[in-house]
JSON list of C-alpha atoms and ligand atoms in Angstrom, two decimals:
[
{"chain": "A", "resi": 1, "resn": "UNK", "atom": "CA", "xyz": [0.00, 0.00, 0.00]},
{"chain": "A", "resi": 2, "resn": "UNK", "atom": "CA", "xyz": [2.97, 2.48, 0.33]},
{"chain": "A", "resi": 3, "resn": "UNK", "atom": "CA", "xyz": [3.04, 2.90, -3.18]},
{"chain": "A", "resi": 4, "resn": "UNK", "atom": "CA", "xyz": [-0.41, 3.49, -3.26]},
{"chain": "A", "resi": 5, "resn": "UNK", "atom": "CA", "xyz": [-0.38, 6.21, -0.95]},
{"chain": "A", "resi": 6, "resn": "UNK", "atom": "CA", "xyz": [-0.01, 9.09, -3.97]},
{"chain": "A", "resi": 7, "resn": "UNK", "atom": "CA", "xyz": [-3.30, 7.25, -5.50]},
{"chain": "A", "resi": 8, "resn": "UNK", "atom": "CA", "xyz": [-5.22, 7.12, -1.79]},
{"chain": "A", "resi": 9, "resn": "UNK", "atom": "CA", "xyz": [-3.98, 11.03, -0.67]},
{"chain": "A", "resi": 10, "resn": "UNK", "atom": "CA", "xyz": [-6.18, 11.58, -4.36]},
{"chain": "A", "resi": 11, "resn": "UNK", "atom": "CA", "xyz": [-8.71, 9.50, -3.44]},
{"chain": "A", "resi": 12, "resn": "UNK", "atom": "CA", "xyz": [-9.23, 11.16, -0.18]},
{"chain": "A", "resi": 13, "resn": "UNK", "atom": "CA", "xyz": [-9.65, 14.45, -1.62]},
{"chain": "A", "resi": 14, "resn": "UNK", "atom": "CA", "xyz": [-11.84, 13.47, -4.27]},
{"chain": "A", "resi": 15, "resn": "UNK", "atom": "CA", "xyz": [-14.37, 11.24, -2.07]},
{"chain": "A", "resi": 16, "resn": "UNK", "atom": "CA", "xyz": [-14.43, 14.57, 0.41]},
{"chain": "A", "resi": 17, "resn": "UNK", "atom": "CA", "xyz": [-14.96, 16.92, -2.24]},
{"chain": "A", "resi": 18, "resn": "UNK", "atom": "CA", "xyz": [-17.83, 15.16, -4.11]},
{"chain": "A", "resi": 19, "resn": "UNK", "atom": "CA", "xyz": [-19.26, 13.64, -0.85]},
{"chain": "A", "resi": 20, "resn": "UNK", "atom": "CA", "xyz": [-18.65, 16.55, 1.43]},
{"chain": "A", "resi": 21, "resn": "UNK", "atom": "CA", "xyz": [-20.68, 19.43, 0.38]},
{"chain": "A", "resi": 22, "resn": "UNK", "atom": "CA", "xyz": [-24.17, 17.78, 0.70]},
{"chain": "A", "resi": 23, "resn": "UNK", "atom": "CA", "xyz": [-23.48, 17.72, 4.69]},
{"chain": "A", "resi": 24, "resn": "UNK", "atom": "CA", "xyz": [-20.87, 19.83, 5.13]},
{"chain": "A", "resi": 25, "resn": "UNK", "atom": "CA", "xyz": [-20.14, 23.66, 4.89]},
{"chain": "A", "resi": 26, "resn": "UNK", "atom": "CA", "xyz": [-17.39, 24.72, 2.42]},
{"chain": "A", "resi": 27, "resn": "UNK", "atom": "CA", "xyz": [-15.06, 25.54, 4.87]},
{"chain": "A", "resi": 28, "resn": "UNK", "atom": "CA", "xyz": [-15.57, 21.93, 6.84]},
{"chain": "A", "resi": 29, "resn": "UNK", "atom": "CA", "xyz": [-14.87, 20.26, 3.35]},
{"chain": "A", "resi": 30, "resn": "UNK", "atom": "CA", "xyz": [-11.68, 22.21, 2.66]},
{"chain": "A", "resi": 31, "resn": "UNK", "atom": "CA", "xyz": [-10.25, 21.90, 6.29]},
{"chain": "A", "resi": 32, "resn": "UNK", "atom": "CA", "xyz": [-11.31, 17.87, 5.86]},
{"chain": "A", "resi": 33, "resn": "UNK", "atom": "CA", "xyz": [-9.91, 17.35, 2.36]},
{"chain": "A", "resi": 34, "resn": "UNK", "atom": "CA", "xyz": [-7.16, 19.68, 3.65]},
{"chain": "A", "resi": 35, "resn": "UNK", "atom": "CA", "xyz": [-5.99, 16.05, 5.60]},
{"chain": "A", "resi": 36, "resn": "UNK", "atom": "CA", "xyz": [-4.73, 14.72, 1.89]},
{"chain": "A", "resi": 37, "resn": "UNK", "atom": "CA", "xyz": [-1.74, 16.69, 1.96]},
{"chain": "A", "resi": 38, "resn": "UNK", "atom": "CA", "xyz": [-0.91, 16.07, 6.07]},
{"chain": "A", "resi": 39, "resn": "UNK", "atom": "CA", "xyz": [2.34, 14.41, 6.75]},
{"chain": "A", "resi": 40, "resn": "UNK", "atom": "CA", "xyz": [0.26, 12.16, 9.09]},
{"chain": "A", "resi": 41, "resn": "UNK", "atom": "CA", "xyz": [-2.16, 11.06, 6.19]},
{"chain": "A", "resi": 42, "resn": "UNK", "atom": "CA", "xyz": [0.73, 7.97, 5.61]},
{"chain": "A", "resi": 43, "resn": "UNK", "atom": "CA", "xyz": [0.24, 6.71, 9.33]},
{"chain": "A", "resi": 44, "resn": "UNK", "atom": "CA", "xyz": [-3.37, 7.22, 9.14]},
{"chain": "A", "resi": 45, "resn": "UNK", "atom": "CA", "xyz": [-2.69, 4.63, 6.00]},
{"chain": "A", "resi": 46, "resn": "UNK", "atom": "CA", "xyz": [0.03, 2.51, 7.54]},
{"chain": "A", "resi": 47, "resn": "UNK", "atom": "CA", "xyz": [-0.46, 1.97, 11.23]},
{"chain": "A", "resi": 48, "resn": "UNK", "atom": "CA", "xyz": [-3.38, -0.38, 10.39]},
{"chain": "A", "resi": 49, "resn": "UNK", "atom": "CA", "xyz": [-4.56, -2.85, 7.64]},
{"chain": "A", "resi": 50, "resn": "UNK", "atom": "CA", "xyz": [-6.09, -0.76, 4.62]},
{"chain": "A", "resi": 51, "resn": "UNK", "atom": "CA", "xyz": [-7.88, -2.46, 1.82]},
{"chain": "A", "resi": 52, "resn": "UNK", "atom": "CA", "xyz": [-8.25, -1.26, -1.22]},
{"chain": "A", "resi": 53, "resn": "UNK", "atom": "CA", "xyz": [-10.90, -1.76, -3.92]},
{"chain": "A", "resi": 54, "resn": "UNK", "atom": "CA", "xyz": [-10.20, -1.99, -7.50]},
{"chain": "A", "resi": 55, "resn": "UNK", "atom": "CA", "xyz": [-11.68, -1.54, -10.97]},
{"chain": "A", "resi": 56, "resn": "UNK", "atom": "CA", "xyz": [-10.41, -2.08, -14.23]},
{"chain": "A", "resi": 57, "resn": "UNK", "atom": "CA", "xyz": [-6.51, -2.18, -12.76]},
{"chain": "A", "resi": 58, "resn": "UNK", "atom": "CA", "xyz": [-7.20, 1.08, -10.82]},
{"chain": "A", "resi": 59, "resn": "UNK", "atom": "CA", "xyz": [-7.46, 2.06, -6.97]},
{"chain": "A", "resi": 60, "resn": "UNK", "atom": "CA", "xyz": [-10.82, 3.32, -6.41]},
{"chain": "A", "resi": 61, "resn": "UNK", "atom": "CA", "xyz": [-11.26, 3.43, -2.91]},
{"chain": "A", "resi": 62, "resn": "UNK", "atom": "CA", "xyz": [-9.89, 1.96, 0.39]},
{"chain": "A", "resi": 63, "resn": "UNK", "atom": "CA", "xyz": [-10.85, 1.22, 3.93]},
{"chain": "A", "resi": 64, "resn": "UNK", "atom": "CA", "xyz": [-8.62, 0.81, 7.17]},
{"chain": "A", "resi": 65, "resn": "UNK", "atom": "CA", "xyz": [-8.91, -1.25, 10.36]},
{"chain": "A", "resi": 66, "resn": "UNK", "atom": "CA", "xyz": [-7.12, -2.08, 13.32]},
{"chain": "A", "resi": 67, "resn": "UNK", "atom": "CA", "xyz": [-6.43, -5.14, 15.01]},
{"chain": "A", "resi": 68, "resn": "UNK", "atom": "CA", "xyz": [-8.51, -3.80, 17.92]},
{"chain": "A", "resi": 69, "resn": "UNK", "atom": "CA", "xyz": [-11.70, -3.78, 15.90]},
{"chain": "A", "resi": 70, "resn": "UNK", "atom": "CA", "xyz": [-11.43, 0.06, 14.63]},
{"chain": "A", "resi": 71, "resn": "UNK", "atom": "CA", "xyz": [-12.35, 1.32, 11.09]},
{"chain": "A", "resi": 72, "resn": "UNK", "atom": "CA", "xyz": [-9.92, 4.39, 10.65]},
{"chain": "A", "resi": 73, "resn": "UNK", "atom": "CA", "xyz": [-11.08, 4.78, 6.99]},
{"chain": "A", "resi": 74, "resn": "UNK", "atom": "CA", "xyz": [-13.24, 4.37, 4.46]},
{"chain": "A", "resi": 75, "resn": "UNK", "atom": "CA", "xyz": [-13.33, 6.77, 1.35]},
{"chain": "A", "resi": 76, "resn": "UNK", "atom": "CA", "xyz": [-14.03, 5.86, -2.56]},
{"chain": "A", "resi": 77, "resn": "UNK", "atom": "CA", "xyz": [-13.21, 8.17, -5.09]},
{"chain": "A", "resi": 78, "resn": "UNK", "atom": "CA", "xyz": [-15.74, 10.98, -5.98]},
{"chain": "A", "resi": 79, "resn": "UNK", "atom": "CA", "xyz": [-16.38, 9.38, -9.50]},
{"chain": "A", "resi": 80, "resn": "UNK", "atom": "CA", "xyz": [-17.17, 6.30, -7.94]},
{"chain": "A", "resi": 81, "resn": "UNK", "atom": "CA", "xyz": [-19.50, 7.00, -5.11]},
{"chain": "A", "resi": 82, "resn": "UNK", "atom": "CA", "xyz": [-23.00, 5.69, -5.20]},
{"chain": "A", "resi": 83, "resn": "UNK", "atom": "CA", "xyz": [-21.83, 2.32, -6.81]},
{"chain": "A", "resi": 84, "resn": "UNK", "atom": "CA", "xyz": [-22.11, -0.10, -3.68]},
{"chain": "A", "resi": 85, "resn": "UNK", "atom": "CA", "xyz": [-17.68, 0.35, -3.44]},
{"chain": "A", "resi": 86, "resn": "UNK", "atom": "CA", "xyz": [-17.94, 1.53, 0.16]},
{"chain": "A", "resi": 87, "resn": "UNK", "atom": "CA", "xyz": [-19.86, -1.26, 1.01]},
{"chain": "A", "resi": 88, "resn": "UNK", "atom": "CA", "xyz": [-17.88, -3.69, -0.23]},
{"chain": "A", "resi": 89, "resn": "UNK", "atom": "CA", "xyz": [-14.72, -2.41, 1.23]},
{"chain": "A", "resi": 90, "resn": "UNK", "atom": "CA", "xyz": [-16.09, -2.17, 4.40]},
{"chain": "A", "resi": 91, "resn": "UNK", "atom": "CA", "xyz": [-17.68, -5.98, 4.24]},
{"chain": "A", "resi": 92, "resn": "UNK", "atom": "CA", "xyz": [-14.18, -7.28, 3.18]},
{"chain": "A", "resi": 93, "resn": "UNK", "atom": "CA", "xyz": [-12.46, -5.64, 5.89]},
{"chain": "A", "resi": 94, "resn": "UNK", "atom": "CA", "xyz": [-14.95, -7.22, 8.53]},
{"chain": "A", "resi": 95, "resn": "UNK", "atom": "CA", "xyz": [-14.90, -10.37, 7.09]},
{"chain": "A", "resi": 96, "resn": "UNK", "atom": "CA", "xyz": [-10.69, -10.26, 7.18]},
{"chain": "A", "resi": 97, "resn": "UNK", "atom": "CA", "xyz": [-10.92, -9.54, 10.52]},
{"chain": "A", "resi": 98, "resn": "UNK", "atom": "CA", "xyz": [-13.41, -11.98, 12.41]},
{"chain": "A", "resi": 99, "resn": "UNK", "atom": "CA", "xyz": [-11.83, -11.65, 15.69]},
{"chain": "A", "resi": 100, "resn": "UNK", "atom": "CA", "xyz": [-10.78, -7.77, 17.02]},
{"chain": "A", "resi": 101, "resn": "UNK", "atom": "CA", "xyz": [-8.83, -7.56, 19.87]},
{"chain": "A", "resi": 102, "resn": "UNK", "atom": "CA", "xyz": [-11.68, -5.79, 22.28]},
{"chain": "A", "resi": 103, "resn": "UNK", "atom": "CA", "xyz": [-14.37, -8.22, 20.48]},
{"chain": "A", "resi": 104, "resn": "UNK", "atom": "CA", "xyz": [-16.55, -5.36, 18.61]},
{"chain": "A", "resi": 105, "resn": "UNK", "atom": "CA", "xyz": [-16.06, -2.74, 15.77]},
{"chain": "A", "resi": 106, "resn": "UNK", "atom": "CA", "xyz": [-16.40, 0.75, 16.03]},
{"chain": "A", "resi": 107, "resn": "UNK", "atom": "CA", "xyz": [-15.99, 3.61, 14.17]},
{"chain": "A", "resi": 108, "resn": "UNK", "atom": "CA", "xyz": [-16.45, 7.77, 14.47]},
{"chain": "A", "resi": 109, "resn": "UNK", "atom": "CA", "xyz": [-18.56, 7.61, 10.88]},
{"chain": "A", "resi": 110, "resn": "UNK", "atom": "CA", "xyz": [-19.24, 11.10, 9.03]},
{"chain": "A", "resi": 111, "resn": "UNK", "atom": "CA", "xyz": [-22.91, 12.52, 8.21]},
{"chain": "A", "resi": 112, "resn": "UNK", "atom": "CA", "xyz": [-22.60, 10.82, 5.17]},
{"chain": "A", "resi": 113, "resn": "UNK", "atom": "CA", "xyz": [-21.11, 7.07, 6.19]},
{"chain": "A", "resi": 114, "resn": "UNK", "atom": "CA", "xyz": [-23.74, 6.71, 8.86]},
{"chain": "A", "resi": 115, "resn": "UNK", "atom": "CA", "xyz": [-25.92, 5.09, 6.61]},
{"chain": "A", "resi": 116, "resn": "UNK", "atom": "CA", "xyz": [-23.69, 2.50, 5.46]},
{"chain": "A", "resi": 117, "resn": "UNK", "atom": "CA", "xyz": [-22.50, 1.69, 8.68]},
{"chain": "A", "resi": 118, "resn": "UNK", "atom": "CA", "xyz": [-26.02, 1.30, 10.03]},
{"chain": "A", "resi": 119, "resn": "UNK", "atom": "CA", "xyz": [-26.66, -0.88, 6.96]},
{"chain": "A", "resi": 120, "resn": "UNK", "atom": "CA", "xyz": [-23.90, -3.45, 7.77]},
{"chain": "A", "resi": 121, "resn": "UNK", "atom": "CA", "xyz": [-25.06, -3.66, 11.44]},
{"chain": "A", "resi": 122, "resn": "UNK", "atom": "CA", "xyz": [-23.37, -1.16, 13.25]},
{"chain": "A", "resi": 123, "resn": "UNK", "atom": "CA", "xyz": [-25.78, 1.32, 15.73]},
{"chain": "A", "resi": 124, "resn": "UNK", "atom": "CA", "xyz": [-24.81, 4.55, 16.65]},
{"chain": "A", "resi": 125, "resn": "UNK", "atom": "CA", "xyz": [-23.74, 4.40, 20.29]},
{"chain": "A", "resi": 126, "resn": "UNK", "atom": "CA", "xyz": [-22.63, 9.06, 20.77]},
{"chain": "A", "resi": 127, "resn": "UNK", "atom": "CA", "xyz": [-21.06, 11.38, 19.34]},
{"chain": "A", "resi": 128, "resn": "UNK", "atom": "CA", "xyz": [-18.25, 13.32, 19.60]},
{"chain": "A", "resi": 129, "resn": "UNK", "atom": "CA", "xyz": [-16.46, 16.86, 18.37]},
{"chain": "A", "resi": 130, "resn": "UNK", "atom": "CA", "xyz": [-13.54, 17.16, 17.20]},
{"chain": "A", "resi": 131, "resn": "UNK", "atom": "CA", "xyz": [-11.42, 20.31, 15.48]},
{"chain": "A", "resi": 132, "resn": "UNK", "atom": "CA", "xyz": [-9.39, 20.72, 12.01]},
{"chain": "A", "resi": 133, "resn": "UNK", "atom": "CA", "xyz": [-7.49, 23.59, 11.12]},
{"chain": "A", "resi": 134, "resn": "UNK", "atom": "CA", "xyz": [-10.37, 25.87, 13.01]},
{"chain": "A", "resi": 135, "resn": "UNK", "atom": "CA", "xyz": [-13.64, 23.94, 11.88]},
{"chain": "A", "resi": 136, "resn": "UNK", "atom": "CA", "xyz": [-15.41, 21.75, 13.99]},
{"chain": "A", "resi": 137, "resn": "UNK", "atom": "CA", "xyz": [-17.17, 18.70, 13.12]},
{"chain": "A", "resi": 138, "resn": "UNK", "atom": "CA", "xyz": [-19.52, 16.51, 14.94]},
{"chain": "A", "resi": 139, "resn": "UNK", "atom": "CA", "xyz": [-18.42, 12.23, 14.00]},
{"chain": "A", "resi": 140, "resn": "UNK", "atom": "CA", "xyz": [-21.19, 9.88, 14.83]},
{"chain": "A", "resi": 141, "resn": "UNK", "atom": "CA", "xyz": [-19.67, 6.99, 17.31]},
{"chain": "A", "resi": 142, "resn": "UNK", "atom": "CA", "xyz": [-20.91, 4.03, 16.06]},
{"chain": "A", "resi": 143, "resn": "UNK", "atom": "CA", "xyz": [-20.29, 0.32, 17.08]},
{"chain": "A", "resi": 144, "resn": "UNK", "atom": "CA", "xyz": [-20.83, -3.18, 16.36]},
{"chain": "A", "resi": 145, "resn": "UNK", "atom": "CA", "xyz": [-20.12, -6.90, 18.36]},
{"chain": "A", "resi": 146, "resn": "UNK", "atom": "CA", "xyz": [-17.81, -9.16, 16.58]},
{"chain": "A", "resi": 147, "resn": "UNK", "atom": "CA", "xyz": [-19.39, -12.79, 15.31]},
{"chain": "A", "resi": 148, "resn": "UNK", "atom": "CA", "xyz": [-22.22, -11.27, 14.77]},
{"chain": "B", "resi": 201, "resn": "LIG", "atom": "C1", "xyz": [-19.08, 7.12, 2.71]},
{"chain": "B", "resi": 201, "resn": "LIG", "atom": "C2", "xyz": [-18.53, 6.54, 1.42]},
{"chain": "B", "resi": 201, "resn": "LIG", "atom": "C3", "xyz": [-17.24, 5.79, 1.72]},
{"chain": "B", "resi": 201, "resn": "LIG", "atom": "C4", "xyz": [-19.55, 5.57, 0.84]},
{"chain": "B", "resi": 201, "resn": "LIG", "atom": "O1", "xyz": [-18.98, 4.91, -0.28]},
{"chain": "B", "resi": 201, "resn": "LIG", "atom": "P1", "xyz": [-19.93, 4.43, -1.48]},
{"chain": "B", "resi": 201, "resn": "LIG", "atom": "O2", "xyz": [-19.11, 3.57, -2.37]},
{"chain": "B", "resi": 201, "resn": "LIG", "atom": "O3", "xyz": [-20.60, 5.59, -2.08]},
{"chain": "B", "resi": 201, "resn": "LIG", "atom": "O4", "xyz": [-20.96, 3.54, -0.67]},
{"chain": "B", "resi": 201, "resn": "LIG", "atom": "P2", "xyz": [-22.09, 2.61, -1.30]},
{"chain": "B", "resi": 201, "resn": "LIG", "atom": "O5", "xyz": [-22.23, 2.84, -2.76]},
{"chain": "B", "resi": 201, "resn": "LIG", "atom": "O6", "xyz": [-21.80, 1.24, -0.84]},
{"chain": "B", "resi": 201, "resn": "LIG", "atom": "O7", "xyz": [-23.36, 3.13, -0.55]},
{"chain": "B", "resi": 201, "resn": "LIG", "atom": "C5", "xyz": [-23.72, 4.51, -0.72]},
{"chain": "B", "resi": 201, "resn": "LIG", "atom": "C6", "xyz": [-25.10, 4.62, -1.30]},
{"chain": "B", "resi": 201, "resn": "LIG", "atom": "O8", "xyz": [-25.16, 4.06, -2.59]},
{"chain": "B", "resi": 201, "resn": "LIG", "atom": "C7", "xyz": [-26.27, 3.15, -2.66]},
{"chain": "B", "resi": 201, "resn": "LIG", "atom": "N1", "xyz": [-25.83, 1.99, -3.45]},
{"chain": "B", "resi": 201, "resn": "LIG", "atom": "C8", "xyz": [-25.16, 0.92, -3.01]},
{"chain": "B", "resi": 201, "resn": "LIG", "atom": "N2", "xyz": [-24.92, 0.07, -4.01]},
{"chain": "B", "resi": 201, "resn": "LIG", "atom": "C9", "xyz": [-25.44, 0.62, -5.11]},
{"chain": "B", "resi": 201, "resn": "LIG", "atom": "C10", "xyz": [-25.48, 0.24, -6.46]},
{"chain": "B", "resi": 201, "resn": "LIG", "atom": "N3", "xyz": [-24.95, -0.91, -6.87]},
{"chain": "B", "resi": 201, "resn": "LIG", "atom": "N4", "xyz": [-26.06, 1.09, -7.34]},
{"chain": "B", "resi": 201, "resn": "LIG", "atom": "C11", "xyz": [-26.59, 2.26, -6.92]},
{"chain": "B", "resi": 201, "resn": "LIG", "atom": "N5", "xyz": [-26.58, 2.67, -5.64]},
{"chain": "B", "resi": 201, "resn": "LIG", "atom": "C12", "xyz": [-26.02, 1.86, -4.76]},
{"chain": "B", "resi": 201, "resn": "LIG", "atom": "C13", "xyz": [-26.56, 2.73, -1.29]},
{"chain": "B", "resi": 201, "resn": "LIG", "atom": "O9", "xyz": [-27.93, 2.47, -1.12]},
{"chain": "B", "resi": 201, "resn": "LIG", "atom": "C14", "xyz": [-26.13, 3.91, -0.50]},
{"chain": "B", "resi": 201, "resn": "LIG", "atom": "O10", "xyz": [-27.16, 4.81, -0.30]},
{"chain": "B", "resi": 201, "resn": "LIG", "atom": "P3", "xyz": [-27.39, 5.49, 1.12]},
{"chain": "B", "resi": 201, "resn": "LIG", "atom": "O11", "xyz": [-26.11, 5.39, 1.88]},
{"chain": "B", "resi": 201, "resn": "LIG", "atom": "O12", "xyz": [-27.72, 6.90, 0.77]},
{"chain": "B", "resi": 201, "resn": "LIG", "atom": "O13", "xyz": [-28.50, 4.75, 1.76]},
{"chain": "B", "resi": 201, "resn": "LIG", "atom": "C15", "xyz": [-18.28, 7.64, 0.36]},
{"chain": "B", "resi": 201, "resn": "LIG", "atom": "O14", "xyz": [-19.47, 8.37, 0.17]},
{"chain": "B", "resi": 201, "resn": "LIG", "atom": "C16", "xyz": [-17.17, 8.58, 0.74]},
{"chain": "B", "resi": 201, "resn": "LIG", "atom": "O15", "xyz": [-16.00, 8.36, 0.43]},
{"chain": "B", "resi": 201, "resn": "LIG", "atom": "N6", "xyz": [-17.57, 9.72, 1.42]},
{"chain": "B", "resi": 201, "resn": "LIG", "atom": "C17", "xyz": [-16.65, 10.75, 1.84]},
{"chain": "B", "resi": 201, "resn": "LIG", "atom": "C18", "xyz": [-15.77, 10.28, 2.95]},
{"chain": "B", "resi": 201, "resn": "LIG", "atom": "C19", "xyz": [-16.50, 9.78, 4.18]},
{"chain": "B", "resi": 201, "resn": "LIG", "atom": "O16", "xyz": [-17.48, 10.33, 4.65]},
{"chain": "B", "resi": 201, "resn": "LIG", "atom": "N7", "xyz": [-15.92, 8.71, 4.72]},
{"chain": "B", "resi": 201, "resn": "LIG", "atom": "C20", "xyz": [-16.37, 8.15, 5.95]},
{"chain": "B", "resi": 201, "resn": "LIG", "atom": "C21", "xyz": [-15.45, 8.54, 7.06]},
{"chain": "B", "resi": 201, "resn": "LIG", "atom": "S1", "xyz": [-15.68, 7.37, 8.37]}
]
């Protein structure tokens, strides 16, 4: 995936830009995609296991998880969205990982993932805020027990 991360910093930005402004101000979708370009975007890659999805030979979206059970990511590329990708990624990464460490999956899903999360059995268990570059977003905490 390391040489992939030129193709997911892309897909990042695209999947915010196209996704973003249906929930999100301008200024929350420019300090979000802003994250693309972040030093720390190849940890936010790296540190776990990210899957990515492919079609016809190119890398259309990805999704991350941890061994503890978390999903750090899950963005498809803005020409893609809509096309049942996102669900798929996040399926396969599930399905690799049938046993997290703390025996559930959780996530802190955007406006607009909270819908496919709730569709592949996670509930939404609080929220939280957190801050980027001086905007403020709300993520939706959302959860789900292992085996299930
Ligand atoms: C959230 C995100 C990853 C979803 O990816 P996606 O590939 O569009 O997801 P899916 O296509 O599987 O599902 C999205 C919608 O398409 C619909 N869909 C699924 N398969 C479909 C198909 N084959 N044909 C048409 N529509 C389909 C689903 O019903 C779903 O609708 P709903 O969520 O409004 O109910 C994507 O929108 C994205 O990258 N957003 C920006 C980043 C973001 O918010 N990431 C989450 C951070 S945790």
């Amino acid at each position: 995936v390391q040489a992939d991360l030129p193709v997911l910093r892309e897909i990042y930005r695209s999947a915010v830009h196209s996704a973003g402004p249906a929930a999100y101000t301008p200024a929350q979708v420019r300090a979000w995609s802003g994250f693309a370009r972040d030093a720390a975007f190849a940890g936010f890659v790296l540190d776990v296991q990210t899957y990515v999805a492919e079609r016809s030979g190119s890398v259309v979206g990805f999704c991350g998880i941890a061994e503890d059970g978390h999903i750090a990511a899950l963005y498809v590329d803005g020409g893609r969205i809509g096309q049942g990708i996102g669900s798929a990624l996040l399926r396969h990464a599930l399905a690799a990982h049938p046993r997290p460490a703390t025996g559930r999956y959780y996530a802190e899903a955007s406006r607009l993932s909270l819908p496919l999360f709730e569709r592949c059995g996670f509930r939404r268990v609080g929220s939280e805020l957190v801050e980027r570059d001086g905007e403020t977003f709300e993520r939706l905490l959302v959860e789900m027990p292992a085996g299930q």
